[in-house]
Coordinates of C-alpha atoms in Angstrom, one line a residue:
M1 CA 0.0 0.0 0.0
N2 CA 1.3 3.4 -1.0
I3 CA 0.8 6.3 1.4
L4 CA 1.0 10.1 0.6
W5 CA 1.7 12.0 3.8
V6 CA 1.4 15.8 3.6
E7 CA 3.1 17.3 6.7
D8 CA 5.2 20.5 6.7
N9 CA 7.0 19.6 9.9
P10 CA 7.6 15.8 9.9
G11 CA 10.7 16.0 12.1
N12 CA 12.1 12.5 12.5
K13 CA 8.6 10.9 13.1
K14 CA 8.0 9.1 9.8
D15 CA 8.9 5.8 11.3
F16 CA 7.0 6.6 14.5
W17 CA 3.8 7.2 12.6
F18 CA 4.1 4.7 9.8
A19 CA 6.7 2.1 10.8
N20 CA 8.2 0.5 7.7
R21 CA 5.3 1.3 5.4
N22 CA 5.8 2.8 1.9
V23 CA 5.4 6.5 2.5
K24 CA 6.1 9.7 0.5
N25 CA 6.3 12.8 2.6
I26 CA 5.6 16.2 1.1
T27 CA 6.3 19.2 3.2
D28 CA 4.9 22.0 0.9
F29 CA 1.3 22.8 0.0
S30 CA 2.1 23.6 -3.7
E31 CA 4.2 20.5 -4.2
A32 CA 1.3 18.4 -2.6
E33 CA -1.2 20.1 -4.9
E34 CA 1.0 19.2 -8.0
T35 CA 1.5 15.6 -6.8
I36 CA -2.3 15.2 -6.4
A37 CA -2.8 16.6 -10.0
K38 CA -0.1 14.4 -11.6
E39 CA 0.5 11.3 -9.5
L40 CA -2.7 10.5 -7.6
N41 CA -2.9 7.1 -9.1
S42 CA 0.3 6.2 -7.3
Y43 CA -1.3 6.4 -3.8
D44 CA -3.9 4.3 -2.0
V45 CA -4.4 6.5 1.1
V46 CA -3.6 10.1 2.0
V47 CA -2.7 11.5 5.4
L48 CA -3.0 15.3 5.7
D49 CA -2.0 18.0 8.1
I50 CA -4.3 21.0 8.2
D51 CA -1.8 23.7 9.0
L52 CA 1.0 23.9 6.4
T53 CA 2.4 27.3 7.2
N54 CA 6.0 26.1 6.6
S55 CA 5.2 26.0 2.9
D56 CA 6.5 28.4 0.3
K57 CA 4.4 31.5 0.9
E58 CA 5.2 33.4 -2.3
I59 CA 3.9 30.5 -4.5
V60 CA 0.5 30.6 -2.8
R61 CA 0.1 34.4 -2.7
D62 CA -2.0 34.6 -5.9
K63 CA -4.2 31.8 -4.6
S64 CA -4.6 33.3 -1.1
E65 CA -5.5 36.7 -2.5
Q66 CA -8.4 35.2 -4.4
F67 CA -10.0 34.7 -0.9
N68 CA -8.7 38.0 0.6
L69 CA -6.3 36.1 2.8
S70 CA -2.7 36.5 3.6
P71 CA -0.5 33.6 2.6
D72 CA -0.1 32.7 6.3
D73 CA -3.8 32.6 6.9
F74 CA -4.4 30.6 3.7
L75 CA -1.7 28.0 4.6
Q76 CA -3.1 27.6 8.2
K77 CA -6.1 25.9 6.6
S78 CA -4.6 24.6 3.4
G79 CA -4.8 21.0 4.4
M80 CA -8.6 21.4 4.0
V81 CA -8.0 22.8 0.5
L82 CA -6.1 19.6 -0.4
F83 CA -8.9 17.5 1.0
L84 CA -11.4 19.2 -1.3
I85 CA -9.1 18.9 -4.3
L86 CA -8.8 15.2 -3.6
L87 CA -12.5 14.8 -3.5
E88 CA -12.9 16.7 -6.8
R89 CA -10.5 14.3 -8.4
G90 CA -12.5 11.3 -7.2
F91 CA -10.3 10.1 -4.4
P92 CA -12.4 8.2 -1.9
R93 CA -13.2 10.1 1.3
R94 CA -12.7 7.0 3.4
Q95 CA -9.0 6.8 2.2
I96 CA -8.2 10.3 3.5
I97 CA -7.5 11.2 7.1
F98 CA -6.2 14.2 8.9
L99 CA -3.3 13.7 11.4
T100 CA -3.1 17.1 13.0
G101 CA -3.0 19.2 16.1
N102 CA -5.6 21.5 14.6
T103 CA -8.7 19.5 15.4
E104 CA -11.5 20.0 17.8
K105 CA -10.9 16.6 19.4
N106 CA -9.6 17.1 22.9
T107 CA -10.5 20.8 22.8
F108 CA -10.3 23.0 25.9
S109 CA -14.0 22.5 26.7
E110 CA -13.6 18.7 26.6
L111 CA -10.5 18.9 28.8
V112 CA -12.3 21.2 31.2
E113 CA -15.0 18.6 31.5
K114 CA -12.5 15.8 32.2
I115 CA -10.6 17.9 34.8
S116 CA -13.6 19.2 36.6
S117 CA -15.6 16.0 36.7
S118 CA -12.9 13.4 37.3
V119 CA -11.8 12.3 40.7
D120 CA -9.0 10.1 39.2
E121 CA -5.7 11.9 39.6
E122 CA -4.3 10.1 36.6
Q123 CA -7.1 11.3 34.3
I124 CA -6.7 14.9 35.6
K125 CA -3.0 14.6 34.9
S126 CA -3.6 13.2 31.4
A127 CA -6.1 15.9 30.6
T128 CA -3.8 18.6 31.8
E129 CA -1.0 17.3 29.7
K130 CA -3.2 17.3 26.6
A131 CA -4.2 20.9 27.4
L132 CA -0.6 21.9 27.3
Y133 CA -0.4 20.9 23.6
F134 CA -2.7 23.8 22.7
L135 CA -1.0 26.5 24.8
S136 CA 1.8 28.9 24.2
D137 CA 5.0 28.5 26.2
E138 CA 4.0 31.3 28.5
Q139 CA 0.6 29.7 29.2
K140 CA 2.2 26.3 29.7
T141 CA 4.5 27.6 32.3
Y142 CA 1.7 29.4 34.1
L143 CA -0.5 26.2 34.2
K144 CA 2.3 24.0 35.4
Q145 CA 2.7 26.3 38.4
K146 CA -0.9 25.7 39.5
D147 CA -1.2 22.8 41.9
N148 CA -4.8 23.5 42.9
K149 CA -7.4 21.7 40.7
A150 CA -9.8 24.6 40.9
E151 CA -7.2 27.1 39.7
K152 CA -6.3 24.8 36.8
V153 CA -9.9 24.5 35.7
S154 CA -10.5 28.2 36.1
F155 CA -7.4 29.0 33.9
I156 CA -8.4 26.5 31.2
K157 CA -11.9 27.8 31.2
S158 CA -10.7 31.4 30.7
L159 CA -8.7 30.2 27.7
A160 CA -11.5 28.2 26.3
I161 CA -13.9 31.1 26.4
N162 CA -11.5 33.2 24.2
Q163 CA -10.4 30.3 22.1
D164 CA -11.7 30.2 18.5
D165 CA -12.9 26.9 17.2
S166 CA -10.1 24.9 15.4
T167 CA -9.9 25.0 11.7
Y168 CA -11.1 21.4 11.7
G169 CA -14.0 22.3 14.0
I170 CA -15.1 25.2 11.7
F171 CA -14.9 23.0 8.7
S172 CA -16.7 20.1 10.4
K173 CA -19.5 22.5 11.5
A174 CA -19.8 23.8 7.9
C175 CA -20.1 20.2 6.6
N176 CA -22.7 19.3 9.2
D177 CA -24.7 22.4 8.3
I178 CA -25.1 21.2 4.8
C179 CA -25.6 17.6 5.8
I180 CA -22.2 16.3 4.6
K181 CA -20.1 14.0 6.7
P182 CA -17.0 15.7 7.9
P183 CA -13.6 14.2 7.1
N184 CA -11.9 11.8 9.5
A185 CA -9.3 13.2 11.8
I186 CA -6.8 12.0 14.4
A187 CA -5.6 14.5 17.0
K188 CA -1.9 14.6 17.8
S189 CA -2.4 15.9 21.3
N190 CA -1.3 12.5 22.6
D191 CA 1.3 10.9 20.3
K192 CA 0.9 7.4 21.6
E193 CA -2.9 7.4 21.3
A194 CA -2.7 9.0 17.9
Q195 CA -0.1 6.5 16.7
A196 CA -2.4 3.6 17.7
E197 CA -5.4 5.2 16.0
L198 CA -3.5 5.9 12.8
R199 CA -2.0 2.4 12.7
N200 CA -5.5 0.8 13.1
W201 CA -6.7 3.0 10.3
L202 CA -3.9 2.0 8.0
E203 CA -4.3 -1.7 8.9
D204 CA -8.0 -1.6 7.9
H205 CA -7.0 -0.4 4.5
E206 CA -4.1 -2.9 4.2
R207 CA -6.7 -5.7 4.7
N208 CA -8.9 -4.3 1.9
D209 CA -8.7 -6.8 -1.0
Y210 CA -9.8 -4.3 -3.6
L211 CA -6.9 -2.0 -2.7
I212 CA -4.4 -4.9 -2.7
L213 CA -5.6 -6.1 -6.1
R214 CA -5.7 -2.6 -7.7
R215 CA -2.2 -1.7 -6.4
G216 CA -0.8 -5.1 -7.5
I217 CA -2.1 -4.7 -11.0
I218 CA -0.8 -1.1 -11.3
E219 CA 2.6 -2.0 -10.0
G220 CA 2.7 -5.1 -12.3
C221 CA 1.9 -3.1 -15.4
Q222 CA 4.5 -0.5 -14.5
F223 CA 7.2 -3.2 -13.9
L224 CA 6.3 -5.1 -17.1
R225 CA 6.9 -1.9 -19.2
T226 CA 10.5 -2.3 -18.2
Q227 CA 10.6 -6.0 -19.3
K228 CA 9.6 -5.6 -23.0
E229 CA 12.7 -7.4 -24.1
K230 CA 11.4 -10.5 -22.3
L231 CA 8.1 -10.4 -24.2
R232 CA 7.4 -13.8 -25.9
F233 CA 3.8 -13.5 -27.0
E234 CA 4.8 -13.8 -30.7
K235 CA 5.9 -17.4 -30.0
Y236 CA 2.4 -18.5 -29.4
S237 CA 1.4 -17.8 -33.0
A238 CA -0.8 -20.5 -34.5
D239 CA 0.9 -19.7 -37.9
E240 CA 4.7 -19.9 -37.5
K241 CA 5.1 -17.7 -40.6
K242 CA 3.0 -15.0 -39.1
P243 CA 4.1 -14.1 -35.5
A244 CA 1.3 -13.0 -33.1
F245 CA 1.4 -9.3 -32.4
L246 CA 0.8 -7.5 -29.1
D247 CA 0.9 -3.8 -28.7
V248 CA 2.3 -4.2 -25.2
D249 CA 2.4 -0.5 -24.3
D250 CA -1.2 0.1 -25.1
Y251 CA -2.2 -3.3 -23.5
L252 CA -0.5 -2.4 -20.2
D253 CA -1.8 1.2 -20.3
V254 CA -5.4 -0.1 -20.5
L255 CA -4.9 -2.7 -17.7
E256 CA -3.1 -0.3 -15.4
S257 CA -5.9 2.3 -15.5
F258 CA -8.8 -0.1 -15.6
L259 CA -9.8 -0.4 -11.9
P260 CA -11.1 2.9 -10.5
L261 CA -9.7 4.7 -7.4
R262 CA -13.0 4.2 -5.6
E263 CA -14.0 0.6 -4.9
P264 CA -17.1 0.1 -7.1
S265 CA -20.4 -1.1 -5.5
N266 CA -20.6 -3.4 -8.6
K267 CA -17.0 -4.5 -8.6
T268 CA -17.7 -8.0 -9.9
A269 CA -18.9 -6.3 -13.2
F270 CA -15.5 -4.5 -13.4
Y271 CA -13.7 -7.7 -12.6
K272 CA -15.5 -9.5 -15.5
L273 CA -14.7 -6.7 -17.9
F274 CA -11.1 -6.6 -16.7
V275 CA -10.6 -10.3 -17.3
R276 CA -12.2 -10.0 -20.7
T277 CA -9.7 -7.3 -21.6
L278 CA -6.8 -9.3 -20.1
A279 CA -7.7 -12.4 -22.1
H280 CA -8.7 -10.7 -25.3
E281 CA -5.3 -11.2 -27.0
W282 CA -5.6 -15.0 -26.7
E283 CA -7.7 -15.1 -29.9
E284 CA -7.7 -17.7 -32.7
S285 CA -4.4 -16.6 -34.1
V286 CA -2.6 -17.8 -31.0
K287 CA -2.4 -21.2 -29.4
P288 CA -0.9 -22.6 -26.2
K289 CA 2.6 -24.0 -26.5
K290 CA 5.4 -25.4 -24.4
I291 CA 8.0 -22.6 -25.2
D292 CA 11.6 -23.6 -24.7
D293 CA 10.4 -26.8 -22.9
D294 CA 8.8 -24.5 -20.2
Q295 CA 5.9 -26.6 -18.8
T296 CA 4.6 -23.6 -16.8
A297 CA 4.3 -21.5 -19.9
Y298 CA 2.3 -24.2 -21.5
A299 CA 0.0 -24.3 -18.4
F300 CA -0.4 -20.6 -18.2
S301 CA -1.1 -20.2 -21.9
W302 CA -3.8 -22.8 -21.8
I303 CA -5.4 -21.2 -18.8
M304 CA -5.6 -17.9 -20.6
K305 CA -6.8 -19.5 -23.9
M306 CA -9.6 -21.2 -22.0
T307 CA -10.5 -18.0 -20.3
R308 CA -10.7 -16.1 -23.6
N309 CA -12.7 -18.9 -25.3
W310 CA -15.2 -19.1 -22.5
M311 CA -15.7 -15.4 -22.5
A312 CA -16.2 -15.4 -26.3
H313 CA -18.4 -18.4 -26.7
N314 CA -21.5 -17.6 -24.6
S315 CA -20.1 -18.7 -21.3
T316 CA -19.6 -15.3 -19.8
A317 CA -21.8 -16.2 -16.8
I318 CA -18.9 -18.2 -15.5
F319 CA -17.2 -14.9 -14.8
N320 CA -20.1 -13.1 -13.1
N321 CA -18.8 -13.6 -9.5
L322 CA -15.1 -13.3 -9.7
T323 CA -13.2 -12.5 -6.5
E324 CA -10.1 -10.5 -6.1
Q325 CA -8.2 -13.7 -5.7
D326 CA -9.5 -15.0 -9.1
V327 CA -8.5 -11.8 -10.9
A328 CA -5.1 -11.8 -9.3
Y329 CA -4.6 -15.5 -10.3
L330 CA -5.5 -14.8 -13.9
F331 CA -3.3 -11.7 -14.0
I332 CA -0.3 -13.6 -12.8
C333 CA -0.9 -16.5 -15.1
N334 CA -1.3 -14.2 -18.1
M335 CA 1.9 -12.1 -17.5
R336 CA 3.9 -15.3 -16.8
A337 CA 2.7 -16.7 -20.1
I338 CA 3.5 -13.7 -22.3
F339 CA 6.7 -12.6 -20.5
D340 CA 9.7 -14.7 -19.6
L341 CA 10.0 -13.5 -16.0
G342 CA 12.5 -16.0 -14.7
N343 CA 12.6 -17.8 -11.4
E344 CA 12.2 -15.1 -8.8
A345 CA 8.8 -13.9 -7.6
K346 CA 8.4 -10.3 -8.7
D347 CA 7.4 -7.6 -6.2
Y348 CA 4.0 -7.1 -7.8
E349 CA 3.4 -10.8 -7.6
K350 CA 4.3 -10.8 -3.9
S351 CA 1.8 -8.0 -3.3
L352 CA -0.9 -10.0 -5.1
F353 CA 0.0 -13.1 -3.1
L354 CA -1.4 -11.3 0.0
L355 CA -4.8 -11.8 -1.4
F356 CA -4.4 -15.6 -0.9
N357 CA -2.5 -15.5 2.4
K358 CA -2.0 -12.3 4.5
S359 CA 1.2 -13.8 5.8
E360 CA 3.6 -16.5 4.7
E361 CA 4.1 -17.2 8.4
S362 CA 0.5 -18.3 8.8
E363 CA -0.2 -21.9 9.6
A364 CA -2.5 -22.2 6.5
F365 CA 0.3 -21.1 4.2
K366 CA 3.0 -23.2 5.9
E367 CA 0.7 -26.3 5.6
S368 CA 0.1 -25.7 1.9
E369 CA 3.8 -25.1 1.3
Q370 CA 4.6 -28.4 3.0
I371 CA 2.0 -30.3 0.9
V372 CA 3.5 -28.8 -2.3
K373 CA 7.1 -29.6 -1.2
E374 CA 6.1 -33.2 -0.4
K375 CA 4.1 -33.6 -3.6
R376 CA 1.0 -34.6 -1.7
I377 CA -1.3 -32.9 -4.2
P378 CA -4.6 -34.7 -4.7
L379 CA -4.4 -35.0 -8.4
V380 CA -5.9 -38.6 -8.7
K381 CA -8.9 -37.9 -6.5
N382 CA -9.8 -34.8 -8.5
Y383 CA -9.0 -36.4 -11.9
V384 CA -11.5 -39.3 -11.1
S385 CA -14.2 -36.7 -10.6
Y386 CA -13.4 -35.0 -13.9
F387 CA -13.1 -38.3 -15.8
N388 CA -16.5 -39.5 -14.5
E389 CA -18.1 -36.6 -16.4
K390 CA -17.8 -38.9 -19.4
T391 CA -17.0 -36.3 -22.0
K392 CA -14.9 -38.7 -24.1
R393 CA -11.8 -36.6 -23.4
I394 CA -9.0 -37.5 -21.0
Q395 CA -7.2 -34.2 -20.2
V396 CA -8.8 -31.9 -17.6
H397 CA -8.7 -28.7 -19.6
N398 CA -10.4 -30.5 -22.5
I399 CA -13.0 -32.0 -20.2
L400 CA -13.7 -28.5 -18.8
H401 CA -14.0 -27.2 -22.4
D402 CA -16.6 -29.8 -23.3
L403 CA -18.6 -29.2 -20.2
Q404 CA -18.8 -25.5 -20.8
N405 CA -20.0 -26.1 -24.3
D406 CA -22.9 -28.2 -22.9
K407 CA -25.4 -25.6 -21.9
A408 CA -27.2 -28.0 -19.6
K409 CA -24.0 -29.0 -17.9
L410 CA -22.9 -25.4 -17.7
K411 CA -26.1 -24.4 -15.9
T412 CA -26.0 -27.4 -13.6
K413 CA -22.3 -27.1 -12.6
G414 CA -22.4 -23.3 -11.9
D415 CA -19.6 -20.8 -12.2
D416 CA -17.7 -22.0 -9.1
F417 CA -17.1 -25.3 -10.7
F418 CA -15.5 -23.8 -13.8
I419 CA -13.5 -21.1 -11.9
T420 CA -12.1 -23.8 -9.6
G421 CA -11.4 -25.7 -12.8
L422 CA -9.1 -22.9 -14.0
Y423 CA -7.1 -23.3 -10.8
H424 CA -7.0 -27.1 -11.3
C425 CA -5.6 -26.6 -14.8
F426 CA -2.4 -25.2 -13.4
W427 CA -1.8 -28.4 -11.5
F428 CA -3.0 -30.8 -14.2
L429 CA -1.1 -29.1 -17.1
T430 CA 2.1 -29.1 -15.1
S431 CA 1.8 -32.5 -13.5
E432 CA 0.6 -34.4 -16.6
H433 CA -0.3 -38.0 -16.7
D434 CA 1.0 -40.5 -19.3
D435 CA -1.2 -41.5 -22.2
K436 CA -1.6 -45.2 -22.1
K437 CA -3.9 -47.1 -24.4
D438 CA -7.0 -49.0 -23.1
K439 CA -6.4 -52.5 -22.0
A440 CA -9.0 -55.2 -22.5
V441 CA -9.4 -58.2 -20.0
E442 CA -11.7 -61.2 -20.2
N443 CA -14.2 -61.7 -17.5
N444 CA -13.6 -65.4 -16.6
R445 CA -17.0 -65.6 -14.9
N446 CA -18.9 -64.4 -17.9
P447 CA -17.6 -65.4 -21.3
N448 CA -19.7 -62.7 -23.0
Q449 CA -18.2 -59.8 -21.0
V450 CA -15.0 -57.9 -21.3
Y451 CA -13.4 -55.4 -18.9
I452 CA -11.7 -52.4 -20.5
S453 CA -9.5 -50.4 -18.2
R454 CA -7.2 -47.4 -18.4
H455 CA -4.1 -46.8 -16.4
Y456 CA -2.8 -43.3 -15.9
T457 CA 0.2 -42.3 -13.8
F458 CA 0.6 -38.7 -12.9
S459 CA 4.2 -37.4 -12.8
C460 CA 4.0 -34.7 -10.0
F461 CA 5.8 -31.6 -11.2
D462 CA 8.6 -30.2 -9.0
Y463 CA 7.1 -26.9 -7.8
T464 CA 10.1 -26.2 -5.6
Q465 CA 12.4 -25.6 -8.6
S466 CA 12.0 -21.8 -8.4
E467 CA 11.1 -19.2 -5.8
F468 CA 8.1 -18.1 -7.9
L469 CA 6.7 -21.6 -8.5
L470 CA 6.9 -22.5 -4.8
K471 CA 5.3 -19.3 -3.6
F472 CA 2.6 -19.3 -6.4
S473 CA 1.6 -22.9 -6.0
S474 CA 1.6 -22.7 -2.2
H475 CA -0.6 -19.6 -2.2
I476 CA -3.2 -20.9 -4.7
Y477 CA -3.3 -24.4 -3.1
N478 CA -6.2 -23.9 -0.8
L479 CA -8.4 -22.3 -3.5
S480 CA -7.5 -25.1 -5.8
F481 CA -8.3 -27.8 -3.3
P482 CA -10.5 -26.6 -0.6
Q483 CA -10.4 -28.6 2.6
G484 CA -12.1 -31.9 2.2
E485 CA -11.6 -32.1 -1.5

């Protein structure tokens, strides 16, 4: 997840607030405004300060004069200006938060209430410390000298009476007056409490599958633009004399900008259209192949060819309920088919793997990884189920193709069956069985009966031969073979 942090006085607190997260800090209002205009697609959440008075004042002079304000007065509330600019550009409100001292949370009136009503000395002490945050050095010194509770309350009340509402408070009141929800804000009056609140807010977004998927696709497309020398799509041409063509720049541009900033209420419709666009290039002029003896390229190309064919041949209902995991799976398969990306898992792939397992330290992932390493993949059990569909075909991808061509079977099986089948294809197209002929045996008890049997032996592929394959297969294992299957 990428974070844009606009704070004109960050000090050395970047790690304190954000730990080791990917954060870009901007300390100037005008630079932040330009970044929002040009690079907004690069960020998933925005953390704003309200008061940006340390910004370049001359640059904002013309803007401030439009509102009859001095540059200082304008910059004191300029974080709110950035908030409105973000909304104008379609950035989701829920992905913006203020981290500021200029909020009405823990205002003097609230602190007065705590100090005057509490009998707990620790609460009184805490409220007094928070009050200090809002005071000048002279006022802080005066308050600290007061040991008597009544004197402290009286002093804070006198300040509260003369204290204007905070910028955040004024803005929130204006929002409420016109029935608009005010922006979210975290008060920095207590750093530890604010840190915990901010971390919780960030973690909520880090668990959002839509944000993970969108960012992974964007970063994937950006990375793959640098890998054009590794493009191998032309090798899948059905006519060796006419190499298949892919305008990779245009293709990646479309995919990168496909999913909107704001999570759509009908996101499954977007996912279906995205997969249609992703698979569109796998048309009749290309066919799956084992390129340079690469079995995984063969598997990935078949998965994408099947996806394209099902989309094109009246089976689009299969893709009506795609999840973020399904889209990530197909995106990874597709790019591994058309690019020779080597043995290492790429950063964008690692980001997308989070959709399958939030941590590679989890028990679920470790168990899947162990199954993959020990080659305990339930190929035979699942193959029997496919073979018993009696489609007269023997390979799983061909059996699935025949089933989706049968409208009655298509309706009966449902979309989950076929989407799971696309996961199964990775395993069955890498761990292929031999192709032995039928064997006929007499039935000694009935001279008029003969047994015809087939004997297939699966050769389990070595999924540990590269970092990518081990991670990929371990992450998709539980979706391929849900517990009990």
